[in-house]
């Protein structure tokens, strides 16, 4: 009722006017269902981990009514080029959506272990004492 009272006096002169005002006001605030295009827009970023991409993709996928085959296709299509996971999916062609997610787990774990190893290596190098500089004059 608050909406109706907020209308300027005299702005509604017929049932048709009321219907038009009502639908234009309330339709805009309604959530529209997501489509396949929303899912297709989910792409793995240049520095994004596989885990982050799959989490974003799944979050969108549960809101879109598409087949598992379409999810497999769109995920594979939007994986970052040059990744081992994209290569595996293209070669092995997992048969089901569950299979692709299961295989992704191993790649995510490997990716995370590799990143952790790289960070440990960097920290170890940063903690090394500086090398002594020899006397350049040969003294």
Coordinates of N, CA and C in Angstrom, one line a residue:
X1 N 0.8 -1.2 0.0 CA 0.0 0.0 0.0 C 0.9 1.3 0.0
X2 N 2.0 1.2 0.6 CA 2.9 2.4 0.6 C 3.2 2.9 -0.8
X3 N 3.4 1.9 -1.7 CA 3.7 2.3 -3.1 C 2.6 3.0 -3.7
X4 N 1.3 2.5 -3.5 CA 0.2 3.2 -4.0 C 0.0 4.6 -3.5
X5 N 0.2 4.8 -2.2 CA 0.0 6.1 -1.6 C 1.1 7.1 -2.1
X6 N 2.3 6.5 -2.5 CA 3.3 7.4 -2.9 C 3.1 7.9 -4.4
X7 N 2.1 7.4 -5.1 CA 1.9 7.9 -6.4 C 1.3 9.3 -6.4
X8 N 1.7 10.1 -7.4 CA 1.2 11.5 -7.4 C -0.3 11.5 -7.6
X9 N -1.0 12.4 -6.9 CA -2.5 12.4 -7.0 C -2.9 12.7 -8.5
X10 N -3.8 11.9 -9.0 CA -4.3 12.1 -10.4 C -3.5 11.4 -11.4
X11 N -2.4 10.6 -11.0 CA -1.6 9.9 -12.0 C -2.3 8.7 -12.5
X12 N -3.2 8.2 -11.7 CA -4.0 6.9 -12.1 C -5.4 7.4 -12.5
X13 N -5.7 7.2 -13.8 CA -7.0 7.6 -14.2 C -7.8 6.4 -14.7
X14 N -7.2 5.2 -14.8 CA -7.9 4.1 -15.3 C -7.3 2.8 -14.7
X15 N -8.0 1.7 -14.9 CA -7.4 0.4 -14.5 C -6.1 0.1 -15.3
X16 N -6.1 0.5 -16.5 CA -4.9 0.3 -17.4 C -3.7 1.0 -16.8
X17 N -3.9 2.3 -16.4 CA -2.9 3.1 -15.8 C -2.3 2.4 -14.5
X18 N -3.2 1.9 -13.7 CA -2.8 1.3 -12.5 C -2.0 0.0 -12.8
X19 N -2.4 -0.8 -13.7 CA -1.7 -2.0 -14.1 C -0.3 -1.7 -14.6
X20 N -0.2 -0.7 -15.4 CA 1.0 -0.2 -16.0 C 2.0 0.2 -14.9
X21 N 1.5 1.1 -14.0 CA 2.4 1.6 -13.0 C 2.8 0.5 -12.0
X22 N 1.9 -0.4 -11.7 CA 2.2 -1.5 -10.8 C 3.3 -2.4 -11.4
X23 N 3.1 -2.9 -12.6 CA 4.0 -3.8 -13.2 C 5.4 -3.1 -13.5
X24 N 5.4 -1.9 -13.8 CA 6.7 -1.2 -14.1 C 7.5 -1.1 -12.7
X25 N 6.7 -0.8 -11.6 CA 7.4 -0.7 -10.3 C 7.9 -2.0 -9.8
X26 N 7.1 -3.0 -9.8 CA 7.4 -4.3 -9.2 C 8.2 -5.3 -10.0
X27 N 8.1 -5.2 -11.3 CA 8.8 -6.1 -12.2 C 10.3 -5.8 -12.1
X28 N 10.7 -4.5 -12.0 CA 12.1 -4.2 -12.0 C 12.8 -4.7 -10.8
X29 N 12.1 -4.9 -9.7 CA 12.7 -5.4 -8.4 C 12.7 -6.9 -8.4
X30 N 12.1 -7.6 -9.3 CA 12.0 -9.0 -9.3 C 13.3 -9.6 -9.8
X31 N 13.8 -10.7 -9.2 CA 15.0 -11.3 -9.7 C 14.7 -12.1 -10.9
X32 N 15.5 -11.9 -12.0 CA 15.3 -12.7 -13.2 C 16.1 -13.9 -13.2
X33 N 15.6 -15.0 -13.7 CA 16.4 -16.3 -13.7 C 17.6 -16.1 -14.5
X34 N 18.7 -16.8 -14.1 CA 19.9 -16.7 -14.8 C 19.9 -17.7 -16.0
X35 N 20.6 -17.4 -17.0 CA 20.6 -18.2 -18.2 C 21.9 -18.8 -18.5
X36 N 22.0 -19.6 -19.5 CA 23.2 -20.2 -20.0 C 24.3 -19.1 -20.3
X37 N 23.9 -17.9 -20.7 CA 24.8 -16.9 -21.0 C 25.5 -16.4 -19.7
X38 N 24.9 -16.4 -18.6 CA 25.5 -16.1 -17.3 C 26.6 -17.1 -17.0
X39 N 26.4 -18.4 -17.3 CA 27.4 -19.4 -17.0 C 28.5 -19.3 -18.0
X40 N 28.2 -19.0 -19.2 CA 29.2 -18.9 -20.3 C 30.2 -17.7 -20.0
X41 N 29.7 -16.7 -19.2 CA 30.5 -15.6 -18.9 C 31.6 -15.9 -17.8
X42 N 31.5 -17.0 -17.2 CA 32.4 -17.4 -16.1 C 33.7 -18.0 -16.7
X43 N 34.7 -17.2 -16.7 CA 36.0 -17.6 -17.4 C 37.1 -17.6 -16.3
X44 N 38.0 -18.5 -16.5 CA 39.2 -18.6 -15.5 C 40.1 -17.4 -15.8
X45 N 40.4 -16.6 -14.8 CA 41.2 -15.4 -14.9 C 42.7 -15.8 -15.1
X46 N 43.5 -14.9 -15.6 CA 44.9 -15.2 -15.9 C 45.7 -15.7 -14.8
X47 N 45.4 -15.2 -13.6 CA 46.2 -15.7 -12.4 C 45.3 -16.5 -11.4
X48 N 44.1 -16.9 -11.8 CA 43.1 -17.5 -11.0 C 43.5 -19.0 -10.8
X49 N 43.4 -19.5 -9.6 CA 43.6 -20.9 -9.4 C 42.4 -21.7 -9.9
X50 N 42.7 -23.0 -10.1 CA 41.6 -23.9 -10.6 C 40.5 -24.0 -9.6
X51 N 40.9 -24.0 -8.3 CA 39.9 -24.1 -7.2 C 39.0 -22.9 -7.3
X52 N 39.5 -21.7 -7.4 CA 38.7 -20.5 -7.4 C 37.8 -20.5 -8.6
X53 N 38.3 -20.9 -9.7 CA 37.5 -20.9 -10.9 C 36.3 -21.9 -10.8
X54 N 36.6 -23.1 -10.3 CA 35.6 -24.1 -10.2 C 34.5 -23.7 -9.2
X55 N 35.0 -23.1 -8.1 CA 34.0 -22.6 -7.1 C 33.1 -21.5 -7.7
X56 N 33.6 -20.6 -8.4 CA 32.8 -19.6 -9.1 C 31.9 -20.2 -10.1
X57 N 32.4 -21.1 -10.9 CA 31.6 -21.7 -11.9 C 30.4 -22.5 -11.3
X58 N 30.7 -23.3 -10.3 CA 29.7 -24.1 -9.6 C 28.6 -23.2 -8.9
X59 N 29.1 -22.1 -8.4 CA 28.1 -21.1 -7.7 C 27.1 -20.6 -8.8
X60 N 27.6 -20.3 -10.0 CA 26.7 -19.9 -11.0 C 25.9 -21.0 -11.6
X61 N 26.5 -22.2 -11.7 CA 25.9 -23.3 -12.4 C 24.6 -23.8 -11.6
X62 N 24.7 -23.7 -10.3 CA 23.5 -24.1 -9.5 C 22.3 -23.2 -9.7
X63 N 22.5 -22.0 -10.3 CA 21.5 -21.1 -10.5 C 20.9 -21.1 -11.9
X64 N 21.5 -21.9 -12.8 CA 21.2 -22.0 -14.2 C 20.7 -23.4 -14.5
X65 N 19.6 -23.5 -15.3 CA 19.1 -24.8 -15.7 C 19.7 -25.2 -17.0
X66 N 20.8 -25.9 -16.8 CA 21.5 -26.5 -18.0 C 21.9 -27.9 -17.7
X67 N 22.1 -28.7 -18.8 CA 22.5 -30.1 -18.7 C 23.9 -30.2 -18.2
X68 N 24.2 -31.4 -17.7 CA 25.6 -31.6 -17.2 C 26.6 -31.5 -18.4
X69 N 26.1 -32.0 -19.6 CA 27.0 -31.9 -20.8 C 27.3 -30.5 -21.1
X70 N 26.3 -29.6 -21.0 CA 26.6 -28.2 -21.3 C 27.5 -27.6 -20.2
X71 N 27.4 -28.0 -18.9 CA 28.3 -27.5 -17.9 C 29.7 -28.0 -18.2
X72 N 29.9 -29.2 -18.6 CA 31.2 -29.7 -19.0 C 31.8 -28.9 -20.2
X73 N 31.0 -28.7 -21.2 CA 31.4 -27.9 -22.4 C 31.8 -26.5 -22.0
X74 N 31.0 -25.8 -21.2 CA 31.3 -24.4 -20.9 C 32.5 -24.3 -19.9
X75 N 32.6 -25.3 -19.0 CA 33.8 -25.2 -18.1 C 35.1 -25.4 -18.9
X76 N 35.1 -26.4 -19.8 CA 36.3 -26.7 -20.6 C 36.6 -25.5 -21.5
X77 N 35.6 -25.0 -22.1 CA 35.8 -23.8 -23.0 C 36.4 -22.6 -22.3
X78 N 36.0 -22.4 -21.0 CA 36.4 -21.2 -20.3 C 37.6 -21.4 -19.4
X79 N 38.2 -22.6 -19.4 CA 39.4 -22.8 -18.7 C 40.5 -21.9 -19.3
X80 N 41.5 -21.5 -18.5 CA 42.6 -20.7 -19.1 C 43.4 -21.6 -20.0
X81 N 43.8 -21.1 -21.1 CA 44.6 -21.8 -22.1 C 46.0 -22.2 -21.5
X82 N 46.5 -23.3 -21.8 CA 47.8 -23.7 -21.4 C 47.9 -24.4 -20.1
X83 N 46.7 -24.7 -19.4 CA 46.8 -25.4 -18.1 C 46.8 -26.9 -18.4
X84 N 47.4 -27.6 -17.4 CA 47.4 -29.0 -17.5 C 46.0 -29.6 -17.4
X85 N 45.1 -29.0 -16.6 CA 43.8 -29.5 -16.4 C 43.0 -29.4 -17.8
X86 N 43.1 -28.2 -18.4 CA 42.4 -28.0 -19.7 C 42.9 -29.1 -20.7
X87 N 44.2 -29.3 -20.7 CA 44.8 -30.3 -21.6 C 44.2 -31.7 -21.3
X88 N 44.2 -32.1 -20.0 CA 43.6 -33.4 -19.6 C 42.2 -33.5 -20.1
X89 N 41.4 -32.5 -19.8 CA 39.9 -32.6 -20.1 C 39.8 -32.7 -21.7
X90 N 40.6 -32.1 -22.4 CA 40.5 -32.2 -23.9 C 40.9 -33.6 -24.4
X91 N 41.9 -34.1 -23.7 CA 42.4 -35.5 -24.2 C 41.5 -36.6 -23.7
X92 N 41.3 -36.6 -22.3 CA 40.6 -37.7 -21.7 C 39.1 -37.6 -21.9
X93 N 38.5 -36.5 -22.1 CA 37.1 -36.2 -22.2 C 36.3 -37.0 -21.1
X94 N 36.3 -36.5 -19.9 CA 35.6 -37.2 -18.8 C 34.1 -37.3 -19.2
X95 N 33.5 -38.4 -18.9 CA 32.2 -38.8 -19.4 C 31.0 -38.0 -18.7
X96 N 31.3 -37.7 -17.4 CA 30.2 -37.1 -16.6 C 30.7 -35.8 -15.9
X97 N 29.7 -35.0 -15.5 CA 30.1 -33.8 -14.7 C 30.8 -34.2 -13.4
X98 N 30.3 -35.3 -12.8 CA 30.9 -35.7 -11.5 C 32.3 -36.2 -11.7
X99 N 32.6 -36.8 -12.9 CA 33.9 -37.3 -13.2 C 34.9 -36.1 -13.4
X100 N 34.4 -35.1 -14.1 CA 35.3 -33.9 -14.3 C 35.6 -33.2 -13.0
X101 N 34.6 -33.1 -12.1 CA 34.9 -32.5 -10.8 C 35.8 -33.4 -9.9
X102 N 35.7 -34.7 -10.0 CA 36.5 -35.6 -9.3 C 38.0 -35.5 -9.8
X103 N 38.2 -35.4 -11.1 CA 39.5 -35.2 -11.6 C 40.1 -33.9 -11.3
X104 N 39.2 -32.9 -11.2 CA 39.7 -31.5 -10.9 C 40.3 -31.5 -9.5
X105 N 39.8 -32.3 -8.6 CA 40.3 -32.3 -7.2 C 41.8 -32.6 -7.2
X106 N 42.2 -33.6 -8.0 CA 43.6 -34.0 -8.0 C 44.5 -32.8 -8.5
X107 N 44.0 -32.2 -9.6 CA 44.7 -31.0 -10.2 C 44.7 -29.9 -9.2
X108 N 43.7 -29.6 -8.5 CA 43.7 -28.5 -7.5 C 44.7 -28.8 -6.4
X109 N 44.7 -30.0 -5.9 CA 45.7 -30.4 -4.9 C 47.1 -30.2 -5.4
X110 N 47.4 -30.7 -6.6 CA 48.7 -30.5 -7.1 C 49.1 -29.1 -7.3
X111 N 48.1 -28.3 -7.8 CA 48.4 -26.8 -8.0 C 48.7 -26.2 -6.6
X112 N 47.9 -26.5 -5.6 CA 48.1 -25.9 -4.3 C 49.5 -26.4 -3.7
X113 N 49.8 -27.6 -3.8 CA 51.1 -28.1 -3.3 C 52.3 -27.4 -4.0
X114 N 52.1 -27.2 -5.4 CA 53.2 -26.6 -6.1 C 53.3 -25.1 -5.7
X115 N 52.2 -24.4 -5.4 CA 52.3 -23.0 -5.0 C 52.9 -23.0 -3.6
X116 N 52.6 -23.9 -2.7 CA 53.2 -23.9 -1.4 C 54.7 -24.2 -1.4
X117 N 55.1 -25.1 -2.3 CA 56.5 -25.4 -2.4 C 57.2 -24.1 -2.9
X118 N 56.7 -23.4 -3.9 CA 57.3 -22.2 -4.4 C 57.4 -21.2 -3.4
X119 N 56.4 -21.0 -2.5 CA 56.5 -20.0 -1.4 C 57.5 -20.4 -0.4
X120 N 57.6 -21.7 -0.1 CA 58.7 -22.1 0.9 C 60.0 -21.9 0.3
X121 N 60.2 -22.1 -1.0 CA 61.5 -21.9 -1.7 C 61.9 -20.4 -1.6
X122 N 60.9 -19.6 -1.9 CA 61.1 -18.1 -1.9 C 61.5 -17.7 -0.5
X123 N 60.8 -18.2 0.5 CA 61.1 -17.8 1.9 C 62.5 -18.3 2.3
X124 N 62.9 -19.5 1.9 CA 64.2 -20.0 2.2 C 65.3 -19.1 1.6
X125 N 65.0 -18.7 0.4 CA 66.0 -17.8 -0.3 C 66.1 -16.5 0.4
X126 N 65.0 -16.0 0.8 CA 64.9 -14.7 1.5 C 65.6 -14.7 2.8
X127 N 65.7 -15.9 3.5 CA 66.3 -16.0 4.8 C 67.8 -16.3 4.8
X128 N 68.3 -16.6 3.6 CA 69.7 -16.8 3.5 C 70.5 -15.6 3.8
X129 N 71.7 -15.8 4.5 CA 72.5 -14.6 4.8 C 73.1 -14.1 3.5
X130 N 73.3 -12.8 3.4 CA 73.9 -12.3 2.1 C 75.3 -12.8 1.9
X131 N 75.6 -13.1 0.7 CA 77.0 -13.6 0.4 C 78.0 -12.5 0.6
X132 N 79.1 -13.0 1.1 CA 80.2 -12.0 1.4 C 80.8 -11.6 0.0
X133 N 80.9 -10.3 -0.1 CA 81.5 -9.8 -1.3 C 83.0 -9.9 -1.2
X134 N 83.7 -10.5 -2.1 CA 85.2 -10.5 -2.1 C 85.8 -9.2 -2.4
X135 N 86.9 -9.0 -2.0 CA 87.6 -7.7 -2.2 C 87.9 -7.6 -3.7
X136 N 87.4 -6.6 -4.4 CA 87.5 -6.5 -5.8 C 89.0 -6.2 -6.2
X137 N 89.8 -5.7 -5.3 CA 91.2 -5.3 -5.6 C 92.1 -6.5 -5.5
X138 N 91.6 -7.6 -5.1 CA 92.4 -8.8 -4.9 C 93.2 -8.8 -3.6
X139 N 92.9 -7.9 -2.7 CA 93.6 -7.8 -1.4 C 93.3 -9.0 -0.5

